[in-house]
CSV table of C-alpha atoms in Angstrom, one decimal:
chain,number,residue,atom,x,y,z
A,1,MET,CA,32.0,151.1,224.8
A,2,MET,CA,33.8,149.2,227.3
A,3,LYS,CA,34.3,150.3,230.9
A,4,ALA,CA,36.4,149.8,233.8
A,5,ALA,CA,36.1,152.0,237.0
A,6,VAL,CA,38.1,153.0,240.9
A,7,LEU,CA,35.6,152.5,243.9
A,8,GLY,CA,36.1,152.7,247.5
A,9,LYS,CA,34.8,155.4,250.5
A,10,PRO,CA,35.8,158.4,250.1
A,11,ILE,CA,36.9,158.2,246.3
A,12,GLY,CA,36.5,161.8,245.0
A,13,HIS,CA,40.5,161.8,245.2
A,14,SER,CA,41.6,159.3,242.9
A,15,LEU,CA,44.1,159.5,240.4
A,16,SER,CA,43.7,156.7,238.7
A,17,PRO,CA,41.1,157.7,236.6
A,18,VAL,CA,43.7,160.4,235.3
A,19,ILE,CA,46.4,157.4,234.4
A,20,HIS,CA,43.8,154.8,233.0
A,21,ASN,CA,42.0,157.5,230.5
A,22,ALA,CA,45.4,158.6,229.3
A,23,GLY,CA,46.5,155.4,228.6
A,24,PHE,CA,43.7,155.0,227.0
A,25,ALA,CA,43.8,157.9,224.8
A,26,ALA,CA,47.5,157.1,224.1
A,27,ALA,CA,46.9,153.6,222.8
A,28,GLY,CA,43.9,154.5,220.6
A,29,LEU,CA,41.3,153.3,223.0
A,30,ALA,CA,38.9,155.6,221.7
A,31,ASP,CA,36.0,153.3,222.8
A,32,TRP,CA,36.8,152.5,226.4
A,33,THR,CA,36.2,154.4,229.4
A,34,TYR,CA,37.2,155.1,233.2
A,35,THR,CA,35.0,156.2,236.1
A,36,ARG,CA,34.8,156.1,239.7
A,37,HIS,CA,32.5,155.4,242.1
A,38,GLU,CA,32.2,154.9,245.6
A,39,CYS,CA,30.8,152.7,246.9
A,40,ASP,CA,31.3,150.9,250.8
A,41,GLU,CA,32.0,147.1,251.4
A,42,SER,CA,28.1,146.4,252.0
A,43,GLY,CA,27.6,147.7,248.6
A,44,LEU,CA,30.4,146.1,246.8
A,45,ALA,CA,28.4,142.6,246.0
A,46,ALA,CA,25.4,144.1,244.6
A,47,PHE,CA,27.5,146.7,242.2
A,48,VAL,CA,29.5,144.0,240.9
A,49,ASP,CA,26.4,142.2,240.3
A,50,GLY,CA,25.0,144.9,238.5
A,51,LEU,CA,27.7,145.3,235.4
A,52,ASP,CA,27.5,143.8,232.2
A,53,GLU,CA,29.9,142.4,229.5
A,54,SER,CA,30.8,145.9,229.0
A,55,TRP,CA,32.8,146.3,231.9
A,56,ALA,CA,36.4,144.9,232.2
A,57,GLY,CA,37.5,145.1,235.5
A,58,LEU,CA,37.9,147.5,238.8
A,59,SER,CA,40.1,149.1,240.5
A,60,LEU,CA,39.4,148.9,244.3
A,61,THR,CA,40.7,151.0,247.0
A,62,MET,CA,40.5,150.9,251.2
A,63,PRO,CA,38.1,149.8,252.2
A,64,LEU,CA,37.2,147.2,249.5
A,65,LYS,CA,40.6,145.1,249.5
A,66,GLU,CA,39.3,142.2,251.7
A,67,VAL,CA,36.3,141.9,251.2
A,68,ALA,CA,36.9,141.8,247.0
A,69,LEU,CA,38.0,138.1,247.7
A,70,ASP,CA,34.4,137.6,248.4
A,71,VAL,CA,32.9,138.6,245.3
A,72,ALA,CA,35.8,137.1,243.2
A,73,THR,CA,35.3,133.4,241.7
A,74,GLU,CA,39.0,133.0,241.6
A,75,ALA,CA,41.8,134.7,242.6
A,76,THR,CA,45.2,134.8,242.5
A,77,PRO,CA,47.9,134.0,244.6
A,78,VAL,CA,49.6,136.8,245.6
A,79,ALA,CA,45.6,138.4,245.8
A,80,GLU,CA,45.1,134.9,248.2
A,81,ALA,CA,48.3,135.3,250.3
A,82,ILE,CA,47.7,138.4,250.8
A,83,GLY,CA,44.9,138.5,252.0
A,84,ALA,CA,43.4,141.4,249.9
A,85,ALA,CA,42.6,142.4,246.0
A,86,ASN,CA,42.8,146.0,244.6
A,87,THR,CA,41.2,144.5,240.8
A,88,LEU,CA,38.8,142.3,239.5
A,89,VAL,CA,39.4,141.7,236.0
A,90,LEU,CA,36.1,141.0,234.9
A,91,ARG,CA,36.0,138.3,231.2
A,92,GLY,CA,33.7,136.1,229.9
A,93,GLY,CA,31.9,135.6,233.6
A,94,ARG,CA,34.9,135.5,235.7
A,95,ARG,CA,36.0,138.1,238.5
A,96,LEU,CA,39.4,137.4,239.1
A,97,ALA,CA,40.7,139.0,242.2
A,98,ASP,CA,44.3,140.2,241.7
A,99,ASN,CA,46.7,142.5,243.7
A,100,THR,CA,49.1,144.8,241.6
A,101,ASP,CA,50.3,146.6,244.4
A,102,ALA,CA,53.0,144.2,245.4
A,103,PRO,CA,54.7,143.9,241.5
A,104,GLY,CA,54.2,147.2,241.5
A,105,MET,CA,56.1,147.9,243.8
A,106,VAL,CA,58.8,145.8,242.4
A,107,ASP,CA,58.0,147.1,238.7
A,108,ALA,CA,58.7,150.6,240.5
A,109,LEU,CA,61.7,149.5,242.7
A,110,ALA,CA,63.3,148.1,239.2
A,111,GLU,CA,63.0,151.1,237.1
A,112,ILE,CA,66.3,152.5,239.5
A,113,GLY,CA,68.3,149.7,239.7
A,114,MET,CA,66.8,147.5,242.3
A,115,LYS,CA,65.9,144.0,241.4
A,116,GLU,CA,66.6,142.1,244.5
A,117,ALA,CA,67.1,142.6,248.2
A,118,GLU,CA,67.9,140.2,250.9
A,119,GLU,CA,67.1,142.6,254.2
A,120,VAL,CA,63.8,144.6,254.2
A,121,ALA,CA,62.5,147.1,256.9
A,122,VAL,CA,58.5,148.1,257.1
A,123,LEU,CA,57.7,150.8,258.6
A,124,GLY,CA,54.1,150.2,260.3
A,125,ALA,CA,52.3,146.8,260.3
A,126,GLY,CA,48.4,148.2,258.4
A,127,GLY,CA,46.9,147.0,255.5
A,128,SER,CA,49.7,148.1,253.1
A,129,ALA,CA,52.4,146.2,254.9
A,130,ARG,CA,50.2,143.1,253.4
A,131,GLY,CA,51.7,144.5,249.8
A,132,ALA,CA,55.3,145.3,251.3
A,133,LEU,CA,55.8,141.6,252.3
A,134,ALA,CA,54.9,140.4,248.7
A,135,ALA,CA,57.1,143.0,247.5
A,136,ALA,CA,59.8,141.7,249.8
A,137,GLN,CA,59.3,137.7,248.9
A,138,GLN,CA,58.8,139.1,244.8
A,139,LEU,CA,62.5,140.4,245.3
A,140,GLY,CA,63.5,137.6,246.9
A,141,ALA,CA,64.6,138.9,250.6
A,142,SER,CA,64.9,135.7,253.7
A,143,SER,CA,63.8,138.3,256.3
A,144,VAL,CA,61.3,141.0,256.8
A,145,THR,CA,61.3,143.5,260.2
A,146,VAL,CA,58.5,145.1,260.9
A,147,TYR,CA,58.5,148.2,262.8
A,148,ALA,CA,55.3,149.1,264.3
A,149,ARG,CA,53.9,151.3,267.6
A,150,ARG,CA,51.2,148.0,268.1
A,151,ARG,CA,53.0,144.7,268.9
A,152,GLU,CA,49.3,143.0,268.2
A,153,ALA,CA,49.2,144.8,264.3
A,154,VAL,CA,52.7,142.4,263.6
A,155,ARG,CA,51.6,139.6,264.8
A,156,GLU,CA,48.1,139.7,262.1
A,157,LEU,CA,50.7,140.0,259.4
A,158,GLU,CA,51.8,136.3,260.4
A,159,PRO,CA,49.4,134.6,258.5
A,160,VAL,CA,50.1,136.5,255.7
A,161,ALA,CA,53.9,136.5,255.6
A,162,SER,CA,53.9,132.7,256.4
A,163,ARG,CA,51.6,132.1,253.3
A,164,LEU,CA,55.0,133.9,251.5
A,165,GLY,CA,57.3,132.2,253.1
A,166,LEU,CA,58.9,134.6,254.9
A,167,ARG,CA,60.8,135.2,258.3
A,168,LEU,CA,58.9,137.6,260.0
A,169,LYS,CA,60.5,139.6,263.0
A,170,ALA,CA,59.0,142.4,265.5
A,171,ALA,CA,60.7,145.3,266.4
A,172,ASP,CA,59.4,148.0,268.7
A,173,TRP,CA,58.3,151.5,267.1
A,174,GLU,CA,61.4,153.2,269.5
A,175,ASP,CA,63.5,151.2,267.6
A,176,ALA,CA,63.0,151.9,263.8
A,177,ALA,CA,66.1,154.2,263.5
A,178,ARG,CA,67.9,150.7,262.9
A,179,ALA,CA,65.3,150.2,260.0
A,180,GLY,CA,68.1,152.3,257.5
A,181,ARG,CA,70.2,149.4,257.5
A,182,ALA,CA,68.4,146.9,256.0
A,183,ASP,CA,68.1,147.3,251.6
A,184,LEU,CA,65.1,148.4,251.5
A,185,VAL,CA,62.8,150.2,253.8
A,186,VAL,CA,59.1,150.7,253.2
A,187,ALA,CA,57.2,153.5,254.8
A,188,THR,CA,53.3,153.0,254.7
A,189,VAL,CA,52.2,154.4,257.9
A,190,PRO,CA,50.2,157.8,257.5
A,191,LYS,CA,51.3,161.3,256.6
A,192,GLY,CA,53.3,162.4,259.8
A,193,VAL,CA,54.1,159.7,261.5
A,194,THR,CA,57.7,159.5,260.2
A,195,ASP,CA,58.4,163.1,260.0
A,196,ASP,CA,60.9,162.5,263.1
A,197,LEU,CA,62.5,159.4,262.6
A,198,ARG,CA,66.7,159.5,261.5
A,199,PRO,CA,67.7,156.2,260.8
A,200,ASP,CA,70.9,155.3,260.7
A,201,TRP,CA,71.1,154.9,256.9
A,202,SER,CA,73.4,152.9,255.0
A,203,ALA,CA,75.2,153.0,251.3
A,204,ASP,CA,73.2,151.5,249.3
A,205,ALA,CA,69.4,151.2,251.1
A,206,VAL,CA,66.5,152.5,249.2
A,207,LEU,CA,63.5,154.0,251.1
A,208,PHE,CA,59.9,153.5,249.6
A,209,ASP,CA,57.8,155.5,251.2
A,210,ILE,CA,54.0,155.3,250.2
A,211,LEU,CA,53.1,158.6,250.6
A,212,TYR,CA,53.4,161.6,248.0
A,213,ASP,CA,51.3,164.3,249.4
A,214,PRO,CA,53.0,166.4,250.4
A,215,TRP,CA,56.5,165.4,249.0
A,216,PRO,CA,59.0,165.0,250.0
A,217,THR,CA,58.2,163.9,253.8
A,218,PRO,CA,60.1,164.9,256.2
A,219,LEU,CA,61.4,160.7,256.1
A,220,ALA,CA,62.4,161.0,252.4
A,221,ALA,CA,64.2,164.3,252.2
A,222,GLY,CA,66.6,163.6,255.3
A,223,ALA,CA,67.3,160.3,253.3
A,224,GLU,CA,67.7,162.1,250.2
A,225,ALA,CA,70.1,164.5,251.4
A,226,GLU,CA,72.1,161.3,253.0
A,227,GLY,CA,72.7,160.0,249.2
A,228,VAL,CA,69.4,157.8,249.7
A,229,ARG,CA,67.5,156.7,246.5
A,230,VAL,CA,63.1,157.1,247.3
A,231,LEU,CA,60.4,156.2,245.7
A,232,ASP,CA,57.4,157.8,246.1
A,233,GLY,CA,53.4,156.9,246.8
A,234,LEU,CA,52.8,158.2,242.9
A,235,ALA,CA,55.9,155.8,241.8
A,236,LEU,CA,53.3,153.1,243.3
A,237,LEU,CA,50.5,154.5,242.1
A,238,LEU,CA,51.3,154.5,238.3
A,239,ALA,CA,53.1,151.0,238.3
A,240,GLN,CA,50.0,149.0,240.1
A,241,ALA,CA,47.7,151.2,237.7
A,242,VAL,CA,50.0,150.0,234.4
A,243,ARG,CA,49.7,146.6,235.6
A,244,GLN,CA,45.4,146.8,236.1
A,245,TRP,CA,45.4,148.7,232.5
A,246,THR,CA,47.1,145.8,230.7
A,247,GLN,CA,44.9,142.8,232.3
A,248,PHE,CA,41.8,145.3,231.8
A,249,THR,CA,42.9,146.1,227.9
A,250,GLY,CA,44.5,142.8,227.5
A,251,VAL,CA,46.6,145.3,225.5
A,252,ALA,CA,50.4,143.5,226.2
A,253,ASP,CA,52.3,147.6,226.1
A,254,ALA,CA,51.4,149.9,228.2
A,255,PRO,CA,51.4,153.4,227.1
A,256,VAL,CA,53.6,153.8,230.6
A,257,ALA,CA,55.6,157.8,229.6
A,258,ALA,CA,51.8,159.0,229.1
A,259,MET,CA,49.8,157.7,231.9
A,260,ARG,CA,53.0,159.3,234.3
A,261,ARG,CA,53.1,162.5,232.8
A,262,ALA,CA,48.9,162.6,233.4
A,263,LEU,CA,49.5,161.8,237.3
A,264,TYR,CA,52.4,164.0,237.3
A,265,ASP,CA,50.8,166.5,235.6
A,266,ALA,CA,47.2,166.5,238.3
A,267,VAL,CA,48.9,166.6,241.0
A,268,PRO,CA,50.0,170.2,242.0
A,269,SER,CA,54.0,170.9,242.8
A,270,ARG,CA,55.1,168.2,241.3
A,271,THR,CA,57.2,167.2,238.2
A,272,GLU,CA,58.4,164.4,236.6
């Protein structure tokens, strides 16, 4: 029996088991299981130390993404640049920390035809903004403007931007309507924060709002009404999980359609 799991606190809401287990079933991996375990920063090292060779990997959500690097024996360049990991691949005594949020975002954008972005705007400067910066770098962006309620939070992103080779611009939240002029807008803020925001959208802009429940957000609904292409948090959740799944199993072609179907079936009032 091979095992994988998602860790975090709280963790009961996680949809990761739905996605991964659907992938195992569709791929005929009958001896694979994926579970969830509540764990905080102080308990991660002990949890990982207690795993045997039947464990292939761990998905890590808040508040474990930064401390994950402390329990890893090595890390991918993107995890090191972001300073956070959402994945631990366990194999042969190795603990490889990776971050599939950024490449997952790029994968999801590619599905709707966006493979590069010159100008990127990020709404919010919290932990999720780090992945957005790395995605912007992978899309070839020359600069990223971060709109935040606190300038101090943007300054905390400067080391990440520097490691990624990005030019970071700080902008006041009061000016966030200007974000719509960028090629790509990534909303990383909690539910409700953007409800009153009405960006001045450019014709070819794309909005990636990492929320998914309830959906659509007022920001997403307004964007769609103006013909803007919109992606939601389910697209990111699926794409980052697919990358984890392939690393855990070693199977190159994940059964994405089955994983997507299971995810949407698990979210009330949502259809593919």
